[in-house]
Coordinates of C-alpha atoms (C1' of nucleotides) in Angstrom, one line a residue:
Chain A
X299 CA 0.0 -8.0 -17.8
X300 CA 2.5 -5.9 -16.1
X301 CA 5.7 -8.4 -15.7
X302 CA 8.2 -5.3 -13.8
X303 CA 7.8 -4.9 -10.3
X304 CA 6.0 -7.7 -8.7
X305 CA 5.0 -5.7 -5.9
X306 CA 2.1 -2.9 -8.4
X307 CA 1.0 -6.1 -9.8
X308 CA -0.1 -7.5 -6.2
X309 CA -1.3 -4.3 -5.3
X310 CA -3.2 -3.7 -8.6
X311 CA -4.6 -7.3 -8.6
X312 CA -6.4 -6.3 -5.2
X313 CA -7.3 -2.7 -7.0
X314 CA -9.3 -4.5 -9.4
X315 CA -10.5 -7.6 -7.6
X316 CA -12.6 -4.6 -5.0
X317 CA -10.2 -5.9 -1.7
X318 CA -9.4 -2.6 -1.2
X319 CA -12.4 -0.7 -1.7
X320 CA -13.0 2.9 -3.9
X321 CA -11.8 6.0 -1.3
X322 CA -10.5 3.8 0.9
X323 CA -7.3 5.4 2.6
X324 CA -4.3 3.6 1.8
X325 CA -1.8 3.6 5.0
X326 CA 2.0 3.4 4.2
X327 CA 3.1 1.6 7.3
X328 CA 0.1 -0.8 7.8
X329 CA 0.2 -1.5 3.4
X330 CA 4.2 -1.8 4.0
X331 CA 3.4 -4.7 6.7
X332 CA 0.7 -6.2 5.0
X333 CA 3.2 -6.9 1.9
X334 CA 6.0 -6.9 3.8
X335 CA 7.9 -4.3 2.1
X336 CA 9.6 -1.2 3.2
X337 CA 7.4 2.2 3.1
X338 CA 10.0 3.4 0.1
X339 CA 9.0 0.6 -2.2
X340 CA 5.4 0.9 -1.6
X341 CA 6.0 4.6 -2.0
X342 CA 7.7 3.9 -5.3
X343 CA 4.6 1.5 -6.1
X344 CA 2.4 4.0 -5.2
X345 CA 3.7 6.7 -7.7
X346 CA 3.3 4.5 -10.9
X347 CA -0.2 3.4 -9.5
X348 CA -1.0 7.2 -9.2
X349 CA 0.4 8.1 -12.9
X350 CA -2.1 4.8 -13.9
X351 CA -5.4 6.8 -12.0
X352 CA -5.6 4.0 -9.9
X353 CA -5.4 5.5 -6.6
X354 CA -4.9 9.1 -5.4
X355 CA -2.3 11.0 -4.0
X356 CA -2.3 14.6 -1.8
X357 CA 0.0 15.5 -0.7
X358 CA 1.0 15.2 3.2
X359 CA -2.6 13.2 3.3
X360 CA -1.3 10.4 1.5
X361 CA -2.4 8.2 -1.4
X362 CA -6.2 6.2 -1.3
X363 CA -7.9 4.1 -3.8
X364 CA -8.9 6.5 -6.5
X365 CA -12.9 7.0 -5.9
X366 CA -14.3 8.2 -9.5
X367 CA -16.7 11.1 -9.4
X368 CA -19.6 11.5 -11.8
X369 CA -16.8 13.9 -13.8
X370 CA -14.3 11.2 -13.9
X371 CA -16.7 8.7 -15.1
X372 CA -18.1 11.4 -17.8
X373 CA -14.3 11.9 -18.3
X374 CA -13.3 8.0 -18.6
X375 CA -16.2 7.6 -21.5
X376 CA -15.1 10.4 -23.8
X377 CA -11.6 9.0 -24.0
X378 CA -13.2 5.4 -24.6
X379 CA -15.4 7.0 -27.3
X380 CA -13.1 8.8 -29.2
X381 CA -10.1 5.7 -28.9
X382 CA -12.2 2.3 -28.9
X383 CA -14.6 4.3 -32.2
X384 CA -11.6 5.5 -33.7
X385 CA -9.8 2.4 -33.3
X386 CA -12.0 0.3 -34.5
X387 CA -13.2 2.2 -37.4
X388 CA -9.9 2.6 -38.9
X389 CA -9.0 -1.1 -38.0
X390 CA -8.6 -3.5 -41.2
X391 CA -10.9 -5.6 -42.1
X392 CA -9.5 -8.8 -40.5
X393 CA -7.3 -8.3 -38.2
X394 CA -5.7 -11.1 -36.2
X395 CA -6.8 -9.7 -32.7
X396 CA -10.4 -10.0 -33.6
X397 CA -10.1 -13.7 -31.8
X398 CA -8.6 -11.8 -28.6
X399 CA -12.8 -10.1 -28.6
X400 CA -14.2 -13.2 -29.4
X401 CA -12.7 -15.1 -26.9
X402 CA -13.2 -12.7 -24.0
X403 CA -17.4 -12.5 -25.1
X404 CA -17.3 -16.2 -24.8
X405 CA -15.5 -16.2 -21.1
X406 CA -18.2 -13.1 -20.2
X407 CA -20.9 -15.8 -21.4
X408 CA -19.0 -18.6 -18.9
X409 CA -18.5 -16.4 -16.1
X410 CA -22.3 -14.8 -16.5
X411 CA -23.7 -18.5 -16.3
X412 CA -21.8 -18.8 -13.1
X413 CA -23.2 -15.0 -11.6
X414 CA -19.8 -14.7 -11.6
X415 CA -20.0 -11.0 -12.1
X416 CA -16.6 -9.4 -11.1
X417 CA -15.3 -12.1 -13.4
X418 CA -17.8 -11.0 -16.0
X419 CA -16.2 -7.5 -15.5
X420 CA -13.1 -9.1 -16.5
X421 CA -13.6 -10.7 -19.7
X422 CA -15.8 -7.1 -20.8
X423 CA -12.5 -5.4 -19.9
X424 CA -10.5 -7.3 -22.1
X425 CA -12.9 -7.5 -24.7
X426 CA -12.7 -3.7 -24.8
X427 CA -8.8 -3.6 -24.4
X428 CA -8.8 -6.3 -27.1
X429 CA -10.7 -3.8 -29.7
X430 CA -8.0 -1.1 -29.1
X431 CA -5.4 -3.9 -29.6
X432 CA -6.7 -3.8 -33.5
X433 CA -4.6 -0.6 -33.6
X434 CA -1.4 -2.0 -32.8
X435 CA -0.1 0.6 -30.8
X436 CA 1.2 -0.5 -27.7
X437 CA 1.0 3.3 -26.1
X438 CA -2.9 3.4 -26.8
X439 CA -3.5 0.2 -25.3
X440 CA -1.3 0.9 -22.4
X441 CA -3.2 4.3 -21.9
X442 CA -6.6 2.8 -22.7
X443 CA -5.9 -0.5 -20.3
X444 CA -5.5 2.6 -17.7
X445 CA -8.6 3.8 -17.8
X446 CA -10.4 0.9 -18.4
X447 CA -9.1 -0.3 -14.8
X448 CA -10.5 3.3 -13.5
X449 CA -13.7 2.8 -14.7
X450 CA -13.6 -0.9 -12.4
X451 CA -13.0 1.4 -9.8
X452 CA -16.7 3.5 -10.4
X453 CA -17.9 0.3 -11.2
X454 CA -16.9 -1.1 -7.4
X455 CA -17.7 2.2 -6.4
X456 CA -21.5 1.8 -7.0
X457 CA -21.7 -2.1 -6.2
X458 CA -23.5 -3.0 -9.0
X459 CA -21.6 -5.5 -11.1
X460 CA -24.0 -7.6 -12.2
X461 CA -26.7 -5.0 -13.2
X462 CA -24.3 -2.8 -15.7
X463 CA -21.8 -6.1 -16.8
X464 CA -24.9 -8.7 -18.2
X465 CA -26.8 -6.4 -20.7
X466 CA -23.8 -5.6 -22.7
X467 CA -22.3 -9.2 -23.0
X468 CA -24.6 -9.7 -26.4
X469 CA -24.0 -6.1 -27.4
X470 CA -20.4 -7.0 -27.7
X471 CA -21.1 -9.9 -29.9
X472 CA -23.0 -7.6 -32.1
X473 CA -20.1 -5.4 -32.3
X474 CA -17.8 -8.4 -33.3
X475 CA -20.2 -9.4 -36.2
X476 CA -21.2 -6.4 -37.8
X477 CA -17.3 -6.1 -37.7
X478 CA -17.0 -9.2 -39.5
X479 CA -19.8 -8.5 -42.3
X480 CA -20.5 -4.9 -42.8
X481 CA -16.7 -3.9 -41.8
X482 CA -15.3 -1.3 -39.2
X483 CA -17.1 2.0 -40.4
X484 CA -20.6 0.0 -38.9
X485 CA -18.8 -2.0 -36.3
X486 CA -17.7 1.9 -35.2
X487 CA -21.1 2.8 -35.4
X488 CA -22.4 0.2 -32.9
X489 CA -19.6 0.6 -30.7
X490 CA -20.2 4.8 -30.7
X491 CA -23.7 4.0 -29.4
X492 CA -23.0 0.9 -27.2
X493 CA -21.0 3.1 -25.0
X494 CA -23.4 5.6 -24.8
X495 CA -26.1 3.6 -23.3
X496 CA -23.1 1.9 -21.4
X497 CA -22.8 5.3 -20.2
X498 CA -26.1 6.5 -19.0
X499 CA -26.4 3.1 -17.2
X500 CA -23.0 4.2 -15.0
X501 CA -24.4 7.5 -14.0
X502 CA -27.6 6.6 -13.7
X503 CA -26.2 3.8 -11.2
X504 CA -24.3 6.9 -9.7
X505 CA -27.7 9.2 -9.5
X506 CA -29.3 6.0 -8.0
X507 CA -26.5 5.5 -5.4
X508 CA -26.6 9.4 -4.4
X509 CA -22.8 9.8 -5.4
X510 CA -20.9 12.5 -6.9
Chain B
X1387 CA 2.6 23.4 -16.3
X1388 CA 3.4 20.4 -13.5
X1389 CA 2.2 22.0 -10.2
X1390 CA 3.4 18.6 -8.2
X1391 CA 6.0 17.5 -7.1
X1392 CA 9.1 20.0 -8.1
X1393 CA 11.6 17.2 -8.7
X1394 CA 9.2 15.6 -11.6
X1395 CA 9.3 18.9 -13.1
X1396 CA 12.7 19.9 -13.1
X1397 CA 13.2 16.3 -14.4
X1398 CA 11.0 16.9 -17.1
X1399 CA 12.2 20.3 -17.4
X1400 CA 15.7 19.0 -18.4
X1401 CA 14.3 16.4 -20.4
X1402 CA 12.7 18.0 -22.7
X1403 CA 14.9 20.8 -22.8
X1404 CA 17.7 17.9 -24.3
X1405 CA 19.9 18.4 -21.4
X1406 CA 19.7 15.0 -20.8
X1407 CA 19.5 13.4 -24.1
X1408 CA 18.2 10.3 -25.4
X1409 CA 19.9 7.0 -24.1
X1410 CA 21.7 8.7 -21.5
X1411 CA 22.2 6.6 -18.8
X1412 CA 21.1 8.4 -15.6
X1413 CA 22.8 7.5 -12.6
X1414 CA 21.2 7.4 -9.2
X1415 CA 23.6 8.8 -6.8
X1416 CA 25.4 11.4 -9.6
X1417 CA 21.4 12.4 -10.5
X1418 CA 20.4 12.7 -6.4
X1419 CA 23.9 14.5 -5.7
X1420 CA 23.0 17.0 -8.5
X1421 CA 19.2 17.8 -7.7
X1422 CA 20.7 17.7 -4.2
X1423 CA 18.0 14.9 -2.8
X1424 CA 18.1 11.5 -1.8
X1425 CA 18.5 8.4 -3.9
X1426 CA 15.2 7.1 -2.7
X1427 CA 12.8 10.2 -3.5
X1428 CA 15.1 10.7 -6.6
X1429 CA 13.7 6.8 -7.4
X1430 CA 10.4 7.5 -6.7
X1431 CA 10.6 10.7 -9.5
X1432 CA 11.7 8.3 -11.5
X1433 CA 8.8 5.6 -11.3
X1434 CA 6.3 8.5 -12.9
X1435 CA 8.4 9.4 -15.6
X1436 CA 9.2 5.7 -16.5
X1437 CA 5.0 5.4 -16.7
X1438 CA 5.1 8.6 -18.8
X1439 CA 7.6 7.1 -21.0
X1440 CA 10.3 10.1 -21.0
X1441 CA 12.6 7.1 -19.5
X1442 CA 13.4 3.7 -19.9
X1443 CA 13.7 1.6 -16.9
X1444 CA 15.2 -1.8 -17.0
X1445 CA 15.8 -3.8 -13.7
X1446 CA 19.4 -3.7 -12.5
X1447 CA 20.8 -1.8 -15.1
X1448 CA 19.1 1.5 -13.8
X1449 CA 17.2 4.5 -15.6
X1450 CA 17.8 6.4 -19.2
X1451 CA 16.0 8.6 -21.2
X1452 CA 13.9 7.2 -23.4
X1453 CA 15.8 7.0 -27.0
X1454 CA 12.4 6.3 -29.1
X1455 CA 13.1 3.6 -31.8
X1456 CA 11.3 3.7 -35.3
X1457 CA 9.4 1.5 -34.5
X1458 CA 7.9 4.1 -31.3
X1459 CA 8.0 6.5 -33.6
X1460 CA 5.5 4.5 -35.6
X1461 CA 3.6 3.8 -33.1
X1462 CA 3.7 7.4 -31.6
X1463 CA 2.1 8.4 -34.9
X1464 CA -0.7 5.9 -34.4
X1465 CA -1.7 7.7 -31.5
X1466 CA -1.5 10.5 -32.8
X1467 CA -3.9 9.9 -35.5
X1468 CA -6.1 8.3 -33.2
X1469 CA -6.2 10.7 -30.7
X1470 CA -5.7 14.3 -32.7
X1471 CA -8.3 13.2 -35.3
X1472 CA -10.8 12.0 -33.8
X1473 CA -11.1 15.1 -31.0
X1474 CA -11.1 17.4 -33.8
X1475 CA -13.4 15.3 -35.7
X1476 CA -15.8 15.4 -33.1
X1477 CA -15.0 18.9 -31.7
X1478 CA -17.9 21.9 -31.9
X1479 CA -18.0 24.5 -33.9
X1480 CA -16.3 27.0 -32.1
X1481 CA -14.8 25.4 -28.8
X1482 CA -13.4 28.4 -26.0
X1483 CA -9.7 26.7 -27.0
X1484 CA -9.3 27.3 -30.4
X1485 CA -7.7 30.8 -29.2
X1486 CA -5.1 28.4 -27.6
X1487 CA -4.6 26.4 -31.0
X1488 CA -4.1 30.1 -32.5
X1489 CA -1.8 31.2 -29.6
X1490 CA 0.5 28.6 -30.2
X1491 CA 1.0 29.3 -33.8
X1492 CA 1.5 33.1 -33.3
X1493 CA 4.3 31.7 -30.5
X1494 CA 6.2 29.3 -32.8
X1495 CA 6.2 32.2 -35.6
X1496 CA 7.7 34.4 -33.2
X1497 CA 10.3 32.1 -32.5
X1498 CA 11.0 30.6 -35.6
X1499 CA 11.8 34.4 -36.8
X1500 CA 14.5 33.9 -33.8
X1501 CA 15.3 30.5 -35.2
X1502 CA 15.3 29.2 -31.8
X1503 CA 14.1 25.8 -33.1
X1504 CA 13.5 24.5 -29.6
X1505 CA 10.8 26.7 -28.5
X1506 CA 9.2 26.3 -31.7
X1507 CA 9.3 22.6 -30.9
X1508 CA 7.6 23.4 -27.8
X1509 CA 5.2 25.7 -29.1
X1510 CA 4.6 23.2 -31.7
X1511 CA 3.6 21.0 -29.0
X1512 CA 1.4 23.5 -27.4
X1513 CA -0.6 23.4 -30.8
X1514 CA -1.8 19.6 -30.6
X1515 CA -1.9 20.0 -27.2
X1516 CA -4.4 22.3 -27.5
X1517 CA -6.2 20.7 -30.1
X1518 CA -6.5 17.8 -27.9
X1519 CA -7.8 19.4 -25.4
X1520 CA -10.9 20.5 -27.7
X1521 CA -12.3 17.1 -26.4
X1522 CA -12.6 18.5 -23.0
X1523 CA -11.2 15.3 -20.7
X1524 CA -8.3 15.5 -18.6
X1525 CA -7.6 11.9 -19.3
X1526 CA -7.2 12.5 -23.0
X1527 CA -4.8 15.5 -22.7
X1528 CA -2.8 14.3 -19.7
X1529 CA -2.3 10.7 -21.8
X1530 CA -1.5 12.2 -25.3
X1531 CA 1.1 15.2 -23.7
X1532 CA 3.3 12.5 -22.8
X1533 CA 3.0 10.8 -25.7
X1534 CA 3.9 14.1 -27.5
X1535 CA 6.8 14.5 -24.6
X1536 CA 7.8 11.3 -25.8
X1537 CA 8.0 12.4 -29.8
X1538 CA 10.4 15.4 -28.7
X1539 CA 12.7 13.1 -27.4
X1540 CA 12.8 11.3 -31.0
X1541 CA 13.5 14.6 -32.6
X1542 CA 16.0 15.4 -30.1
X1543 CA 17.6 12.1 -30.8
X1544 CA 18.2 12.9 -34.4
X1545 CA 18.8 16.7 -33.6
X1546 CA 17.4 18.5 -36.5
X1547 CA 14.6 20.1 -34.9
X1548 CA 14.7 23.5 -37.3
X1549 CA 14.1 21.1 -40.7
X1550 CA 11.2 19.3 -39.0
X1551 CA 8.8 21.8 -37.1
X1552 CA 10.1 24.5 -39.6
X1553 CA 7.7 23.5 -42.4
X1554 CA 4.9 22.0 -40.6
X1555 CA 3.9 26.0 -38.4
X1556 CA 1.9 27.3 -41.9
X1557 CA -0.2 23.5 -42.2
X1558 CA -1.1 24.7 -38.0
X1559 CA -2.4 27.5 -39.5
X1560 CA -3.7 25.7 -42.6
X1561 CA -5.6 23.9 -39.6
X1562 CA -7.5 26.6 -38.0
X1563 CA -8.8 27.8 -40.7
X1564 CA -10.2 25.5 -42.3
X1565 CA -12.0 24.4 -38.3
X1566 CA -13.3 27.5 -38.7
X1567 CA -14.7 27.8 -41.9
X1568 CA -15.5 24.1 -43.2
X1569 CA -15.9 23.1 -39.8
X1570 CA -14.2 19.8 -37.4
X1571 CA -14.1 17.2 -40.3
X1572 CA -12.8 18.5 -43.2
X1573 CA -10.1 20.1 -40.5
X1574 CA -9.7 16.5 -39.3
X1575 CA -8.7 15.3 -42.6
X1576 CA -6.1 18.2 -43.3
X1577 CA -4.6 17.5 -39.4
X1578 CA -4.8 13.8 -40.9
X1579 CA -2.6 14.3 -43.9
X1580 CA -0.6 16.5 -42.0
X1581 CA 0.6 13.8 -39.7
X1582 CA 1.2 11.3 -42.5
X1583 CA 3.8 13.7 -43.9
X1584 CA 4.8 14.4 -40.5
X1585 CA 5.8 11.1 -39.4
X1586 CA 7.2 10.3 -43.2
X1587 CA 10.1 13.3 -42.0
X1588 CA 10.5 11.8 -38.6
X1589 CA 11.1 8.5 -40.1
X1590 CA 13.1 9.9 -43.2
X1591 CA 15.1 11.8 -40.5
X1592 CA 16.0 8.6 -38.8
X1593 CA 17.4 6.8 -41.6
X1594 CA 20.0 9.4 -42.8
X1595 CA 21.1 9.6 -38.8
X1596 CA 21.0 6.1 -39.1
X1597 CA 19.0 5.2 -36.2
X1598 CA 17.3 2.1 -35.0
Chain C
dC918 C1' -23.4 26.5 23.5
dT919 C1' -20.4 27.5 20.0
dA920 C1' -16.5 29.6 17.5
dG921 C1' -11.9 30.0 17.6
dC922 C1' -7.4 28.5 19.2
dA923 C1' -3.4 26.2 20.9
dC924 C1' -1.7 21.7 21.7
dT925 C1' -1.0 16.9 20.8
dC926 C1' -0.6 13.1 18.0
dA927 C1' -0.3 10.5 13.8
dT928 C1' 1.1 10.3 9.1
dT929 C1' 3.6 11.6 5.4
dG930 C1' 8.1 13.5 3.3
dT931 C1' 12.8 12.9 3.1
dT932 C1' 17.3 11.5 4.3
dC933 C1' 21.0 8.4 5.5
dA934 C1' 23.6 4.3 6.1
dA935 C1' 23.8 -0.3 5.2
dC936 C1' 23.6 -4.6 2.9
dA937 C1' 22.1 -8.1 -0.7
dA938 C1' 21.8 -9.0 -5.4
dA939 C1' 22.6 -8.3 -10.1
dC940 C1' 25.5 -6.6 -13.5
dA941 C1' 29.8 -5.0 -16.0
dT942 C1' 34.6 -5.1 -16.5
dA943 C1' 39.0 -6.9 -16.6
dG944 C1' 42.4 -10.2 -16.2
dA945 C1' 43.7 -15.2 -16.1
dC946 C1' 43.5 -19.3 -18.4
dG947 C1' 42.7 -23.0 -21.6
Chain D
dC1331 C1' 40.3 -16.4 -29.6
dG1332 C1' 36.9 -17.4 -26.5
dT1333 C1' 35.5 -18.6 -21.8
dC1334 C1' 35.7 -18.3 -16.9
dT1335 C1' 36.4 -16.2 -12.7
dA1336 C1' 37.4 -12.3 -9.6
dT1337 C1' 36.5 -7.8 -8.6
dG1338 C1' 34.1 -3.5 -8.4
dT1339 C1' 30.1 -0.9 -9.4
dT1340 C1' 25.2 0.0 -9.5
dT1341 C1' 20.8 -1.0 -8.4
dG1342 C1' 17.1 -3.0 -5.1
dT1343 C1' 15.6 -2.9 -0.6
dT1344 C1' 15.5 -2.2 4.2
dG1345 C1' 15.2 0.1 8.8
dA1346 C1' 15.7 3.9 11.5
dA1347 C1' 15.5 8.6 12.2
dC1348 C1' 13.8 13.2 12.0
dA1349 C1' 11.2 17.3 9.9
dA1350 C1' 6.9 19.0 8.1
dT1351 C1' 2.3 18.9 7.6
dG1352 C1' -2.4 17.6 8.8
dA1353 C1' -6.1 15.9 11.9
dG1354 C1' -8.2 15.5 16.0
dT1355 C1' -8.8 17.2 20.9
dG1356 C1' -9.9 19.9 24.4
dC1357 C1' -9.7 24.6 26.3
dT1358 C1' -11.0 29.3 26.5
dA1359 C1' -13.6 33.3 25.6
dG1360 C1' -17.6 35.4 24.0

DNA sequence: CTAGCACTCATTGTTCAACAAACATAGACG
DNA sequence: CGTCTATGTTTGTTGAACAATGAGTGCTAG
């Protein structure tokens, strides 16, 4: 994805793969070791990582794995409302990317066969990333790819995976062909309400696992 | 508006203030000698703004400021379209930060009386600020403000700030109203029209300079 | 016993000097 | 005229050092 600085690719790769967990303080000296890098190029990793909400920085108490509250998660689903609806409402009518979302419902629909659930995360990512790629603006899906990675985080956060990922693999598919035969207004429409049940499933998770 | 780090800001600061202008080639050790700190913090300021795209960072050739092509500036608009319309689309009737949207306007008139072009710019900027932050996440405003840092470097580029924020204060105005009396949608589409002829200046703008 | 306080220790913030690696420039050469 | 090489400059990265801040500890006084 990212094909700069090897070094916020390694770290992001463990980000999203839950090896270093949500809140989890992020030591300069022992993550310098680790990756055997000096503490001023895993500090310079560390600032894009915090402009990209993956982990937190405070100052003098250093940087940990950013730990989504219940605001943050509230937060991260009114952006994904207002750029995946928008997005795909406005998208024409068949746009080349649409293969990108059919291809990532059918590796959710390998990887859920499996219980491959972090996997399944994966492809529902990128089917979400690929939606916004209908507007072919490389700042929204830079932006949007963001937050979809922060939302992983609340997802790992609440250990759940499996649970929130396997309803919404067939609600995607729905999305994809009401796109295809009624067009993007009703595709929208779907989406709008998807992500609000999507939603109310995170926070309910949240309420369930007594975090803020 | 930065409360971090003080060397991001006074980046930013000079960024946006043209200081530094677009395609400039910023050179470590001249750029830490003058902001009097060390190459490597200097490098770390310089890994956020890179992911805020005020500069362009290419491996072993160093840092510049971002010089948006037409082709950003296309895509800039996209966001913007995405992003401003659909928060005001969606926004309630009378959100608390209207007053900003409204506070903005009465700022640019005061300046453009002054014909201090560059304030008006930036009060310009306040205005869809604010009416981005009618959606109420963090995420949303703190994504599209640099998107909208971004765009001032493309008008900077082609350095004729009074002949493109000039015209566009009264449709702010135009804006407001109409939120308030026909409500978020009908607004939505003004803001919506308002950006097409927008961007068609930006774009015009760049072909007589001649730009890429 | 507990609240407050000084002290200690660990971690981060920042600098500096050094070197390797990539790039840019200029001059030599065919 | 174009290509290649030599040289110099800039970036990438490291390690060590020290200052500044925060966190934890144990002491003292009430």
């Amino acid at each position: 994805m990212n094909h700069d600085s090897s070094l916020v690719n390694r770290l992001t790769d463990r980000l999203i793969a839950g090896e270093l967990r949500p809140g989890e303080r992020l030591s300069e000296t022992a993550l310098a070791k680790e990756f055997d890098v000096s503490r001023n190029t895993l500090r310079e990793a560390f600032r894009v990582l915090g402009e990209q909400g993956l982990v937190t920085h405070i100052p003098h108490r250093g940087v940990s794995v950013a730990s989504p509250s219940t605001a943050d998660v509230v937060d991260i689903y009114r952006v994904r409302h207002h750029v995946e609806c928008s997005v795909l409402e406005h998208a024409p009518r068949n746009h080349p990317n649409a293969v990108r979302m059919e291809a990532a419902v059918e590796a959710a629909e390998r990887f859920a066969a499996e219980e491959n659930w972090l996997e399944v995360g994966t492809a529902n990512m990128a089917f979400h990333n690929a939606v916004v790629s209908l507007s072919d603006s490389r700042r929204l899906m830079q932006s949007f790819s963001n937050v979809l990675a922060e939302l992983r985080l609340a997802f790992l956060k609440v250990e759940v995976l499996d649970f929130l990922h396997a309803p919404f693999i067939s609600r995607n598919k729905e999305v994809i062909e009401v796109y295809r035969t009624e067009g993007s207004a009703a595709a929208a429409k779907i989406l709008g309400a998807y992500l609000g049940d999507s939603e109310r499933q995170v926070l309910g998770a949240y309420a369930r696992a007594g975090q803020d």
